[in-house]
Amino acid sequence: MRVRKAIIPAAGLGTRFLPATKAIPKEMLPIVDTPTIQIVVEEAVQAGIEEIVLINGRGKSSLEDHFDVAYELEHTLAARGKKELAEKLARISSMVRLVSVRQKHPLGLGHAVLCARDVVGDEPFAVLLGDDLYDAPRPAVGQLIDVFQAAGLGAVAVMEVPAGQEHLYGVVAGDPISPGRVRISHMVEKPAPGTAPSRLAIVGRYVLPPDIWPILAETKPGKGGEIQLTDALHGLAKSKGLIAATLDGERHDAGDRLGYLRANLAYALRRPELADGVRALCREMAERR
Ligand code: UTP
């Protein structure tokens, strides 16, 4: 079955980025000159997604405005001879159909996804975390859609994390079925140090069947008092089955301060007009220490 819709949760408090996130969501923070969320939306569009359900909370107007037509700005830019820039802005508002849903209280990622239930309905869907970036030769979520379609089962992206960092993630364990693919038997959200069942950590891309909805609706608050998507996925793994897939590409956690700086450097180094300047800057900074 085709995957046409994607949910992008962007309603978290973003406490790690306060005070920057006091009035705007962390998903609006720029990677070089482009909000993180725009890069995530572009990935979904490139993978063939036709409708995005944006879950927003505080500061929602900046998210909605970003994907709306900015008529005055476009008109002013065009009048000043900056036609290319005006067209670049116009493309953002026309690239995909976007529906926005409010998560009134940040009760957790599982709850954020559940807020989209009525809009998504009875069909498979993707979830892309609005603060997780994948710099990949093929859109990461597109790779995951292929896994979902080949296996006929929900699929989550995972990556092997260094020993000692498992407690920062949802961690999966299970039986390898092919290179880079594991059939999940067990999942745990942020395991206490030393108790993780493996080093395979869930990173922000999921493709799920509608069977997840009733499970999610029944999921009680878990780690940190939040309704955890990982807990609902554990239920799905046990009832229908779930695949963990290692994807091609480099993942950046733009919701973490160091991860955000790293993502900025990595994306800047790929821009011909900035690469040399960034390299020189890094050398200069390293020598100064
Ligand atoms: P995070 O745990 O990274 O987001 O959630 P956070 O809670 O905003 O971050 P910190 O720890 O306080 O800095 C992963 C994704 O899920 C969304 C976030 O916006 C982020 O994109 N999320 C999280 C929601 O939409 N609603 C929630 O209730 C929680």
mmCIF file with all atom_site columns, C-alpha atoms in Angstrom, residues 15-145:
data_model
loop_
_atom_site.group_PDB
_atom_site.id
_atom_site.type_symbol
_atom_site.label_atom_id
_atom_site.label_alt_id
_atom_site.label_comp_id
_atom_site.label_asym_id
_atom_site.label_entity_id
_atom_site.label_seq_id
_atom_site.pdbx_PDB_ins_code
_atom_site.Cartn_x
_atom_site.Cartn_y
_atom_site.Cartn_z
_atom_site.occupancy
_atom_site.B_iso_or_equiv
_atom_site.pdbx_formal_charge
_atom_site.auth_seq_id
_atom_site.auth_comp_id
_atom_site.auth_asym_id
_atom_site.auth_atom_id
_atom_site.pdbx_PDB_model_num
ATOM 1   C CA . THR A 1 15  ? 14.150 22.823 26.787 1.00 0.00 ? 15  THR A CA 1
ATOM 2   C CA . ARG A 1 16  ? 17.708 22.090 25.657 1.00 0.00 ? 16  ARG A CA 1
ATOM 3   C CA . PHE A 1 17  ? 17.570 25.171 23.448 1.00 0.00 ? 17  PHE A CA 1
ATOM 4   C CA . LEU A 1 18  ? 16.079 27.680 25.871 1.00 0.00 ? 18  LEU A CA 1
ATOM 5   C CA . PRO A 1 19  ? 16.020 30.646 25.694 1.00 0.00 ? 19  PRO A CA 1
ATOM 6   C CA . ALA A 1 20  ? 16.122 30.368 21.854 1.00 0.00 ? 20  ALA A CA 1
ATOM 7   C CA . THR A 1 21  ? 12.957 28.260 21.987 1.00 0.00 ? 21  THR A CA 1
ATOM 8   C CA . LYS A 1 22  ? 11.000 30.552 24.292 1.00 0.00 ? 22  LYS A CA 1
ATOM 9   C CA . ALA A 1 23  ? 8.970  32.009 21.415 1.00 0.00 ? 23  ALA A CA 1
ATOM 10  C CA . ILE A 1 24  ? 9.828  29.772 18.446 1.00 0.00 ? 24  ILE A CA 1
ATOM 11  C CA . PRO A 1 25  ? 9.933  25.983 18.152 1.00 0.00 ? 25  PRO A CA 1
ATOM 12  C CA . LYS A 1 26  ? 13.390 24.411 17.912 1.00 0.00 ? 26  LYS A CA 1
ATOM 13  C CA . GLU A 1 27  ? 12.324 23.043 14.522 1.00 0.00 ? 27  GLU A CA 1
ATOM 14  C CA . MET A 1 28  ? 12.509 26.647 13.217 1.00 0.00 ? 28  MET A CA 1
ATOM 15  C CA . LEU A 1 29  ? 16.183 27.055 14.182 1.00 0.00 ? 29  LEU A CA 1
ATOM 16  C CA . PRO A 1 30  ? 18.228 27.347 10.981 1.00 0.00 ? 30  PRO A CA 1
ATOM 17  C CA . ILE A 1 31  ? 20.726 24.917 9.551  1.00 0.00 ? 31  ILE A CA 1
ATOM 18  C CA . VAL A 1 32  ? 22.929 27.500 7.799  1.00 0.00 ? 32  VAL A CA 1
ATOM 19  C CA . ASP A 1 33  ? 19.977 29.482 6.367  1.00 0.00 ? 33  ASP A CA 1
ATOM 20  C CA . THR A 1 34  ? 17.142 26.962 6.228  1.00 0.00 ? 34  THR A CA 1
ATOM 21  C CA . PRO A 1 35  ? 14.886 25.990 9.156  1.00 0.00 ? 35  PRO A CA 1
ATOM 22  C CA . THR A 1 36  ? 15.452 22.397 10.238 1.00 0.00 ? 36  THR A CA 1
ATOM 23  C CA . ILE A 1 37  ? 11.803 21.596 9.584  1.00 0.00 ? 37  ILE A CA 1
ATOM 24  C CA . GLN A 1 38  ? 12.036 22.711 5.949  1.00 0.00 ? 38  GLN A CA 1
ATOM 25  C CA . ILE A 1 39  ? 14.859 20.226 5.340  1.00 0.00 ? 39  ILE A CA 1
ATOM 26  C CA . VAL A 1 40  ? 12.701 17.506 6.931  1.00 0.00 ? 40  VAL A CA 1
ATOM 27  C CA . VAL A 1 41  ? 9.652  18.466 4.836  1.00 0.00 ? 41  VAL A CA 1
ATOM 28  C CA . GLU A 1 42  ? 11.802 18.413 1.674  1.00 0.00 ? 42  GLU A CA 1
ATOM 29  C CA . GLU A 1 43  ? 12.968 14.893 2.535  1.00 0.00 ? 43  GLU A CA 1
ATOM 30  C CA . ALA A 1 44  ? 9.341  13.747 2.840  1.00 0.00 ? 44  ALA A CA 1
ATOM 31  C CA . VAL A 1 45  ? 8.364  15.402 -0.455 1.00 0.00 ? 45  VAL A CA 1
ATOM 32  C CA . GLN A 1 46  ? 11.321 13.790 -2.248 1.00 0.00 ? 46  GLN A CA 1
ATOM 33  C CA . ALA A 1 47  ? 10.131 10.407 -0.933 1.00 0.00 ? 47  ALA A CA 1
ATOM 34  C CA . GLY A 1 48  ? 6.723  10.907 -2.571 1.00 0.00 ? 48  GLY A CA 1
ATOM 35  C CA . ILE A 1 49  ? 4.744  12.076 0.479  1.00 0.00 ? 49  ILE A CA 1
ATOM 36  C CA . GLU A 1 50  ? 1.709  14.096 -0.626 1.00 0.00 ? 50  GLU A CA 1
ATOM 37  C CA . GLU A 1 51  ? 0.364  15.418 2.667  1.00 0.00 ? 51  GLU A CA 1
ATOM 38  C CA . ILE A 1 52  ? 2.169  16.519 5.814  1.00 0.00 ? 52  ILE A CA 1
ATOM 39  C CA . VAL A 1 53  ? 0.454  16.669 9.182  1.00 0.00 ? 53  VAL A CA 1
ATOM 40  C CA . LEU A 1 54  ? 2.403  19.104 11.278 1.00 0.00 ? 54  LEU A CA 1
ATOM 41  C CA . ILE A 1 55  ? 1.924  18.742 15.036 1.00 0.00 ? 55  ILE A CA 1
ATOM 42  C CA . ASN A 1 56  ? 2.520  22.097 16.614 1.00 0.00 ? 56  ASN A CA 1
ATOM 43  C CA . GLY A 1 57  ? 2.373  23.615 20.058 1.00 0.00 ? 57  GLY A CA 1
ATOM 44  C CA . ARG A 1 58  ? 3.747  26.909 21.360 1.00 0.00 ? 58  ARG A CA 1
ATOM 45  C CA . GLY A 1 59  ? 5.026  29.333 18.719 1.00 0.00 ? 59  GLY A CA 1
ATOM 46  C CA . LYS A 1 60  ? 2.967  27.577 16.073 1.00 0.00 ? 60  LYS A CA 1
ATOM 47  C CA . SER A 1 61  ? 2.484  30.712 14.002 1.00 0.00 ? 61  SER A CA 1
ATOM 48  C CA . SER A 1 62  ? 6.137  30.810 12.921 1.00 0.00 ? 62  SER A CA 1
ATOM 49  C CA . LEU A 1 63  ? 5.841  27.224 11.614 1.00 0.00 ? 63  LEU A CA 1
ATOM 50  C CA . GLU A 1 64  ? 2.602  27.929 9.782  1.00 0.00 ? 64  GLU A CA 1
ATOM 51  C CA . ASP A 1 65  ? 3.887  31.241 8.415  1.00 0.00 ? 65  ASP A CA 1
ATOM 52  C CA . HIS A 1 66  ? 7.009  29.586 7.102  1.00 0.00 ? 66  HIS A CA 1
ATOM 53  C CA . PHE A 1 67  ? 5.012  27.256 4.875  1.00 0.00 ? 67  PHE A CA 1
ATOM 54  C CA . ASP A 1 68  ? 2.458  29.909 3.913  1.00 0.00 ? 68  ASP A CA 1
ATOM 55  C CA . VAL A 1 69  ? 2.596  32.368 1.002  1.00 0.00 ? 69  VAL A CA 1
ATOM 56  C CA . ALA A 1 70  ? 4.574  35.487 2.013  1.00 0.00 ? 70  ALA A CA 1
ATOM 57  C CA . TYR A 1 71  ? 3.009  37.703 -0.628 1.00 0.00 ? 71  TYR A CA 1
ATOM 58  C CA . GLU A 1 72  ? 4.412  41.060 0.527  1.00 0.00 ? 72  GLU A CA 1
ATOM 59  C CA . LEU A 1 73  ? 7.935  39.726 0.959  1.00 0.00 ? 73  LEU A CA 1
ATOM 60  C CA . GLU A 1 74  ? 7.902  37.917 -2.391 1.00 0.00 ? 74  GLU A CA 1
ATOM 61  C CA . HIS A 1 75  ? 6.495  41.010 -4.110 1.00 0.00 ? 75  HIS A CA 1
ATOM 62  C CA . THR A 1 76  ? 9.062  43.336 -2.514 1.00 0.00 ? 76  THR A CA 1
ATOM 63  C CA . LEU A 1 77  ? 11.956 41.019 -3.411 1.00 0.00 ? 77  LEU A CA 1
ATOM 64  C CA . ALA A 1 78  ? 10.751 40.736 -7.008 1.00 0.00 ? 78  ALA A CA 1
ATOM 65  C CA . ALA A 1 79  ? 10.355 44.544 -7.238 1.00 0.00 ? 79  ALA A CA 1
ATOM 66  C CA . ARG A 1 80  ? 13.968 44.918 -6.051 1.00 0.00 ? 80  ARG A CA 1
ATOM 67  C CA . GLY A 1 81  ? 15.196 42.607 -8.808 1.00 0.00 ? 81  GLY A CA 1
ATOM 68  C CA . LYS A 1 82  ? 15.687 39.615 -6.470 1.00 0.00 ? 82  LYS A CA 1
ATOM 69  C CA . LYS A 1 83  ? 13.476 37.349 -8.565 1.00 0.00 ? 83  LYS A CA 1
ATOM 70  C CA . GLU A 1 84  ? 15.389 34.155 -7.794 1.00 0.00 ? 84  GLU A CA 1
ATOM 71  C CA . LEU A 1 85  ? 15.049 34.672 -4.054 1.00 0.00 ? 85  LEU A CA 1
ATOM 72  C CA . ALA A 1 86  ? 11.338 35.462 -4.447 1.00 0.00 ? 86  ALA A CA 1
ATOM 73  C CA . GLU A 1 87  ? 10.869 32.219 -6.407 1.00 0.00 ? 87  GLU A CA 1
ATOM 74  C CA . LYS A 1 88  ? 12.813 30.274 -3.785 1.00 0.00 ? 88  LYS A CA 1
ATOM 75  C CA . LEU A 1 89  ? 10.355 31.507 -1.139 1.00 0.00 ? 89  LEU A CA 1
ATOM 76  C CA . ALA A 1 90  ? 7.332  30.781 -3.331 1.00 0.00 ? 90  ALA A CA 1
ATOM 77  C CA . ARG A 1 91  ? 8.510  27.176 -3.772 1.00 0.00 ? 91  ARG A CA 1
ATOM 78  C CA . ILE A 1 92  ? 8.390  26.594 0.014  1.00 0.00 ? 92  ILE A CA 1
ATOM 79  C CA . SER A 1 93  ? 4.674  27.354 0.188  1.00 0.00 ? 93  SER A CA 1
ATOM 80  C CA . SER A 1 94  ? 3.768  25.261 -2.854 1.00 0.00 ? 94  SER A CA 1
ATOM 81  C CA . MET A 1 95  ? 5.810  22.111 -2.347 1.00 0.00 ? 95  MET A CA 1
ATOM 82  C CA . VAL A 1 96  ? 3.275  20.056 -0.391 1.00 0.00 ? 96  VAL A CA 1
ATOM 83  C CA . ARG A 1 97  ? -0.212 20.070 1.144  1.00 0.00 ? 97  ARG A CA 1
ATOM 84  C CA . LEU A 1 98  ? 0.216  20.818 4.823  1.00 0.00 ? 98  LEU A CA 1
ATOM 85  C CA . VAL A 1 99  ? -2.323 20.316 7.581  1.00 0.00 ? 99  VAL A CA 1
ATOM 86  C CA . SER A 1 100 ? -1.570 21.594 11.021 1.00 0.00 ? 100 SER A CA 1
ATOM 87  C CA . VAL A 1 101 ? -2.841 20.028 14.247 1.00 0.00 ? 101 VAL A CA 1
ATOM 88  C CA . ARG A 1 102 ? -2.390 21.478 17.696 1.00 0.00 ? 102 ARG A CA 1
ATOM 89  C CA . GLN A 1 103 ? -1.041 19.370 20.565 1.00 0.00 ? 103 GLN A CA 1
ATOM 90  C CA . LYS A 1 104 ? -2.400 21.389 23.446 1.00 0.00 ? 104 LYS A CA 1
ATOM 91  C CA . HIS A 1 105 ? -0.078 19.957 26.066 1.00 0.00 ? 105 HIS A CA 1
ATOM 92  C CA . PRO A 1 106 ? 3.332  18.390 25.384 1.00 0.00 ? 106 PRO A CA 1
ATOM 93  C CA . LEU A 1 107 ? 2.395  14.985 26.803 1.00 0.00 ? 107 LEU A CA 1
ATOM 94  C CA . GLY A 1 108 ? 5.035  13.092 24.834 1.00 0.00 ? 108 GLY A CA 1
ATOM 95  C CA . LEU A 1 109 ? 5.930  11.945 21.337 1.00 0.00 ? 109 LEU A CA 1
ATOM 96  C CA . GLY A 1 110 ? 3.345  9.126  21.377 1.00 0.00 ? 110 GLY A CA 1
ATOM 97  C CA . HIS A 1 111 ? 0.632  11.626 22.256 1.00 0.00 ? 111 HIS A CA 1
ATOM 98  C CA . ALA A 1 112 ? 1.852  14.041 19.550 1.00 0.00 ? 112 ALA A CA 1
ATOM 99  C CA . VAL A 1 113 ? 1.511  11.309 16.906 1.00 0.00 ? 113 VAL A CA 1
ATOM 100 C CA . LEU A 1 114 ? -1.911 10.306 18.253 1.00 0.00 ? 114 LEU A CA 1
ATOM 101 C CA . CYS A 1 115 ? -3.111 13.893 17.717 1.00 0.00 ? 115 CYS A CA 1
ATOM 102 C CA . ALA A 1 116 ? -2.927 13.189 13.949 1.00 0.00 ? 116 ALA A CA 1
ATOM 103 C CA . ARG A 1 117 ? -5.145 10.088 14.071 1.00 0.00 ? 117 ARG A CA 1
ATOM 104 C CA . ASP A 1 118 ? -8.276 11.681 12.580 1.00 0.00 ? 118 ASP A CA 1
ATOM 105 C CA . VAL A 1 119 ? -6.358 13.423 9.812  1.00 0.00 ? 119 VAL A CA 1
ATOM 106 C CA . VAL A 1 120 ? -4.340 10.345 8.799  1.00 0.00 ? 120 VAL A CA 1
ATOM 107 C CA . GLY A 1 121 ? -7.142 7.812  9.179  1.00 0.00 ? 121 GLY A CA 1
ATOM 108 C CA . ASP A 1 122 ? -6.990 4.177  8.134  1.00 0.00 ? 122 ASP A CA 1
ATOM 109 C CA . GLU A 1 123 ? -3.848 4.098  6.016  1.00 0.00 ? 123 GLU A CA 1
ATOM 110 C CA . PRO A 1 124 ? -0.115 3.639  6.586  1.00 0.00 ? 124 PRO A CA 1
ATOM 111 C CA . PHE A 1 125 ? 1.877  6.754  7.338  1.00 0.00 ? 125 PHE A CA 1
ATOM 112 C CA . ALA A 1 126 ? 5.385  7.999  8.000  1.00 0.00 ? 126 ALA A CA 1
ATOM 113 C CA . VAL A 1 127 ? 6.645  9.910  11.040 1.00 0.00 ? 127 VAL A CA 1
ATOM 114 C CA . LEU A 1 128 ? 9.651  12.210 10.714 1.00 0.00 ? 128 LEU A CA 1
ATOM 115 C CA . LEU A 1 129 ? 10.913 13.955 13.825 1.00 0.00 ? 129 LEU A CA 1
ATOM 116 C CA . GLY A 1 130 ? 11.189 17.646 13.090 1.00 0.00 ? 130 GLY A CA 1
ATOM 117 C CA . ASP A 1 131 ? 14.574 17.957 14.807 1.00 0.00 ? 131 ASP A CA 1
ATOM 118 C CA . ASP A 1 132 ? 16.281 14.903 13.279 1.00 0.00 ? 132 ASP A CA 1
ATOM 119 C CA . LEU A 1 133 ? 18.147 15.301 10.002 1.00 0.00 ? 133 LEU A CA 1
ATOM 120 C CA . TYR A 1 134 ? 19.307 12.622 7.587  1.00 0.00 ? 134 TYR A CA 1
ATOM 121 C CA . ASP A 1 135 ? 21.894 13.648 5.038  1.00 0.00 ? 135 ASP A CA 1
ATOM 122 C CA . ALA A 1 136 ? 21.388 10.699 2.705  1.00 0.00 ? 136 ALA A CA 1
ATOM 123 C CA . PRO A 1 137 ? 21.918 9.764  -0.964 1.00 0.00 ? 137 PRO A CA 1
ATOM 124 C CA . ARG A 1 138 ? 18.227 8.728  -1.076 1.00 0.00 ? 138 ARG A CA 1
ATOM 125 C CA . PRO A 1 139 ? 15.643 10.310 1.244  1.00 0.00 ? 139 PRO A CA 1
ATOM 126 C CA . ALA A 1 140 ? 15.864 8.365  4.502  1.00 0.00 ? 140 ALA A CA 1
ATOM 127 C CA . VAL A 1 141 ? 12.108 8.080  4.863  1.00 0.00 ? 141 VAL A CA 1
ATOM 128 C CA . GLY A 1 142 ? 11.920 6.785  1.267  1.00 0.00 ? 142 GLY A CA 1
ATOM 129 C CA . GLN A 1 143 ? 14.382 4.013  2.206  1.00 0.00 ? 143 GLN A CA 1
ATOM 130 C CA . LEU A 1 144 ? 12.130 3.145  5.137  1.00 0.00 ? 144 LEU A CA 1
ATOM 131 C CA . ILE A 1 145 ? 8.994  3.124  2.976  1.00 0.00 ? 145 ILE A CA 1
#
